[in-house]
Amino acid sequence: MFSKQHDCEVNELYKSLINKERCTLIDVREYPEYASARISQAQLIPLGKLSSSVSHLEKSCPIYVICRSGRRSKEAQQKLLALGFTDVRNVNGGMLAWQSAKLPIEQSEKAIWSLERQVRFVVGLIVLLASLLSFFVAQSFIWVAAFMGAGLVFAAVTDSCAMGMLIAQLPWNRANDVNNSKAGLQRG
């Protein structure tokens, strides 16, 4: 069967959703990002769990994939095509473009900090503590601060963040069952 892959703009997705066209919208971000701002019809399936979580989806139904900026959704698009889905559409610009276009979003009442904000907090706290310990206890603690700085440089160069992946596994960053929660995190 022929596979169809293309990028679309947020207005194309919005038009499909308001016209109630037959399609599926998958949000491949992590739970904290999803909880803070999401499209009401989106199903949360984080990129890392995509391959094992899409067996219930119809392979010939148009599928839109969205993330924060479009990078992870492009990767999700490739994974879904490799799994045999035939019409997978990457949403250009992701949620940043959606929000810039002032299209409707939902937010959880008790949204937690984004992973990026949590990482900045943890790294900042470790650097601060290491600096204070190196000044008041032993100079060798400065190496902890240097290690954190090197980790930030590595994360920027590789566009990945090991600490973010670890923090994402903490209990408050995971929904027990996002797609069926009483809080209504997933509709449609």
Short mmCIF file of C-alpha atoms in Angstrom, two decimals:
data_model
loop_
_atom_site.label_atom_id
_atom_site.label_comp_id
_atom_site.label_asym_id
_atom_site.label_seq_id
_atom_site.Cartn_x
_atom_site.Cartn_y
_atom_site.Cartn_z
CA MET A 1 0.00 0.00 0.00
CA PHE A 2 1.18 3.54 -0.80
CA SER A 3 2.43 5.59 2.15
CA LYS A 4 1.71 9.30 2.24
CA GLN A 5 3.97 11.57 4.24
CA HIS A 6 3.83 15.31 4.30
CA ASP A 7 4.08 18.30 6.54
CA CYS A 8 1.09 20.50 7.23
CA GLU A 9 0.52 23.89 8.77
CA VAL A 10 -1.43 24.37 12.01
CA ASN A 11 -4.34 25.94 10.15
CA GLU A 12 -4.77 22.77 8.05
CA LEU A 13 -4.92 20.68 11.24
CA TYR A 14 -7.33 23.14 12.88
CA LYS A 15 -9.62 23.04 9.84
CA SER A 16 -9.65 19.21 9.92
CA LEU A 17 -10.49 19.21 13.62
CA ILE A 18 -13.29 21.78 13.51
CA ASN A 19 -14.78 20.11 10.43
CA LYS A 20 -14.69 16.83 12.38
CA GLU A 21 -12.85 15.10 9.57
CA ARG A 22 -11.89 11.49 10.18
CA CYS A 23 -8.35 11.74 11.56
CA THR A 24 -6.25 11.11 14.65
CA LEU A 25 -4.06 13.67 16.40
CA ILE A 26 -1.11 12.31 18.39
CA ASP A 27 0.87 14.55 20.72
CA VAL A 28 4.35 13.03 21.14
CA ARG A 29 5.58 15.36 23.89
CA GLU A 30 6.12 14.31 27.49
CA TYR A 31 3.33 14.53 30.05
CA PRO A 32 4.38 17.85 31.71
CA GLU A 33 4.40 19.59 28.32
CA TYR A 34 1.04 18.07 27.42
CA ALA A 35 -0.51 19.01 30.79
CA SER A 36 0.56 22.64 30.46
CA ALA A 37 -0.93 23.22 26.97
CA ARG A 38 -2.58 20.81 24.54
CA ILE A 39 -5.11 20.53 21.76
CA SER A 40 -8.33 19.05 23.13
CA GLN A 41 -8.57 16.25 20.56
CA ALA A 42 -4.94 15.15 20.98
CA GLN A 43 -3.99 11.73 22.32
CA LEU A 44 -0.81 11.80 24.39
CA ILE A 45 1.63 9.14 23.22
CA PRO A 46 5.18 10.24 24.14
CA LEU A 47 7.72 9.63 21.40
CA GLY A 48 9.59 7.03 23.47
CA LYS A 49 6.41 4.93 23.80
CA LEU A 50 5.08 5.44 20.29
CA SER A 51 6.01 2.10 18.74
CA SER A 52 4.39 0.11 21.55
CA SER A 53 1.28 2.29 21.92
CA VAL A 54 -0.30 2.64 18.50
CA SER A 55 -1.68 -0.84 17.83
CA HIS A 56 -5.22 0.44 18.49
CA LEU A 57 -5.00 3.02 15.68
CA GLU A 58 -6.31 2.44 12.17
CA LYS A 59 -3.35 2.35 9.78
CA SER A 60 -5.17 3.98 6.85
CA CYS A 61 -6.75 6.85 8.84
CA PRO A 62 -4.96 10.20 8.46
CA ILE A 63 -2.71 10.77 11.48
CA TYR A 64 -1.38 14.17 12.50
CA VAL A 65 1.63 14.22 14.83
CA ILE A 66 2.54 17.25 16.91
CA CYS A 67 5.20 18.13 19.49
CA ARG A 68 6.61 21.37 20.83
CA SER A 69 8.40 22.61 17.69
CA GLY A 70 8.16 19.88 15.04
CA ARG A 71 11.41 17.97 15.59
CA ARG A 72 10.03 15.07 17.65
CA SER A 73 6.90 14.86 15.54
CA LYS A 74 9.04 14.51 12.41
CA GLU A 75 10.76 11.55 14.09
CA ALA A 76 7.35 10.15 15.09
CA GLN A 77 6.18 10.50 11.50
CA GLN A 78 9.06 8.31 10.32
CA LYS A 79 8.37 5.71 13.03
CA LEU A 80 4.69 5.52 12.16
CA LEU A 81 5.41 5.13 8.45
CA ALA A 82 7.86 2.32 9.28
CA LEU A 83 5.07 0.66 11.33
CA GLY A 84 2.82 0.59 8.27
CA PHE A 85 0.67 3.70 8.74
CA THR A 86 -0.17 5.11 5.33
CA ASP A 87 -1.07 8.79 5.88
CA VAL A 88 1.08 10.53 8.49
CA ARG A 89 1.22 14.33 8.66
CA ASN A 90 3.82 16.25 10.65
CA VAL A 91 2.50 19.55 12.04
CA ASN A 92 5.08 22.23 11.16
CA GLY A 93 6.13 24.35 14.11
CA GLY A 94 4.25 22.17 16.59
CA MET A 95 2.52 23.65 19.62
CA LEU A 96 4.65 26.79 19.35
CA ALA A 97 3.07 27.51 15.96
CA TRP A 98 -0.39 26.49 17.24
CA GLN A 99 -0.14 28.92 20.15
CA SER A 100 1.36 31.67 17.95
CA ALA A 101 -1.69 31.34 15.69
CA LYS A 102 -3.80 31.82 18.84
CA LEU A 103 -5.67 28.58 18.26
CA PRO A 104 -7.56 27.04 21.22
CA ILE A 105 -5.70 25.04 23.85
CA GLU A 106 -6.56 23.24 27.06
CA GLN A 107 -4.51 23.29 30.24
CA SER A 108 -4.62 21.15 33.35
CA GLU A 109 -5.63 23.01 36.48
CA LYS A 110 -2.56 21.74 38.31
CA ALA A 111 -0.05 21.86 35.46
CA ILE A 112 3.46 21.10 36.62
CA TRP A 113 6.62 22.81 35.46
CA SER A 114 7.84 21.93 31.98
CA LEU A 115 10.73 19.46 31.80
CA GLU A 116 13.00 22.23 30.57
CA ARG A 117 12.17 24.36 33.60
CA GLN A 118 12.69 21.40 35.95
CA VAL A 119 16.10 20.69 34.37
CA ARG A 120 17.15 24.35 34.73
CA PHE A 121 16.09 24.26 38.39
CA VAL A 122 17.99 21.04 39.17
CA VAL A 123 21.15 22.07 37.31
CA GLY A 124 21.07 25.54 38.87
CA LEU A 125 20.61 24.06 42.34
CA ILE A 126 23.48 21.58 41.86
CA VAL A 127 25.82 24.29 40.54
CA LEU A 128 24.89 26.62 43.41
CA LEU A 129 25.42 23.91 46.04
CA ALA A 130 28.67 22.73 44.46
CA SER A 131 29.97 26.30 44.32
CA LEU A 132 29.10 26.93 47.97
CA LEU A 133 30.59 23.61 49.04
CA SER A 134 33.78 24.35 47.09
CA PHE A 135 34.07 27.70 48.86
CA PHE A 136 33.19 26.58 52.40
CA VAL A 137 34.08 22.86 52.55
CA ALA A 138 36.54 21.64 49.92
CA GLN A 139 37.71 23.12 46.64
CA SER A 140 37.26 19.79 44.89
CA PHE A 141 33.46 20.34 44.82
CA ILE A 142 34.07 22.80 41.99
CA TRP A 143 34.37 19.76 39.72
CA VAL A 144 30.68 19.02 40.26
CA ALA A 145 29.82 22.48 38.93
CA ALA A 146 32.21 21.98 36.00
CA PHE A 147 30.61 18.61 35.23
CA MET A 148 27.15 20.25 35.17
CA GLY A 149 28.45 22.94 32.80
CA ALA A 150 29.94 20.30 30.51
CA GLY A 151 26.65 18.42 30.60
CA LEU A 152 24.77 21.53 29.49
CA VAL A 153 27.20 22.07 26.61
CA PHE A 154 26.84 18.42 25.56
CA ALA A 155 23.04 18.66 25.75
CA ALA A 156 23.07 21.75 23.53
CA VAL A 157 25.45 20.26 20.95
CA THR A 158 23.60 16.94 20.69
CA ASP A 159 20.12 18.45 21.16
CA SER A 160 19.38 15.82 23.79
CA CYS A 161 19.19 15.93 27.54
CA ALA A 162 19.92 12.91 29.71
CA MET A 163 18.85 14.77 32.84
CA GLY A 164 15.55 15.68 31.19
CA MET A 165 14.96 12.03 30.34
CA LEU A 166 15.66 11.06 33.96
CA ILE A 167 13.43 13.80 35.36
CA ALA A 168 10.64 12.72 32.98
CA GLN A 169 10.53 9.37 34.82
CA LEU A 170 9.75 10.96 38.20
CA PRO A 171 6.23 10.25 39.50
CA TRP A 172 4.86 13.79 39.13
CA ASN A 173 5.92 13.85 35.47
CA ARG A 174 3.95 10.76 34.51
CA ALA A 175 0.23 10.37 34.20
CA ASN A 176 -1.11 7.09 35.54
CA ASP A 177 -3.45 6.71 32.59
CA VAL A 178 -3.54 9.96 30.68
CA ASN A 179 -5.94 8.85 27.99
CA ASN A 180 -8.58 7.72 30.49
CA SER A 181 -8.04 10.10 33.40
CA LYS A 182 -10.90 11.73 35.29
CA ALA A 183 -9.17 15.09 34.85
CA GLY A 184 -10.16 15.03 31.20
CA LEU A 185 -6.65 15.30 29.87
CA GLN A 186 -7.71 13.58 26.66
CA ARG A 187 -10.90 14.21 24.77
CA GLY A 188 -12.25 13.15 21.40
#
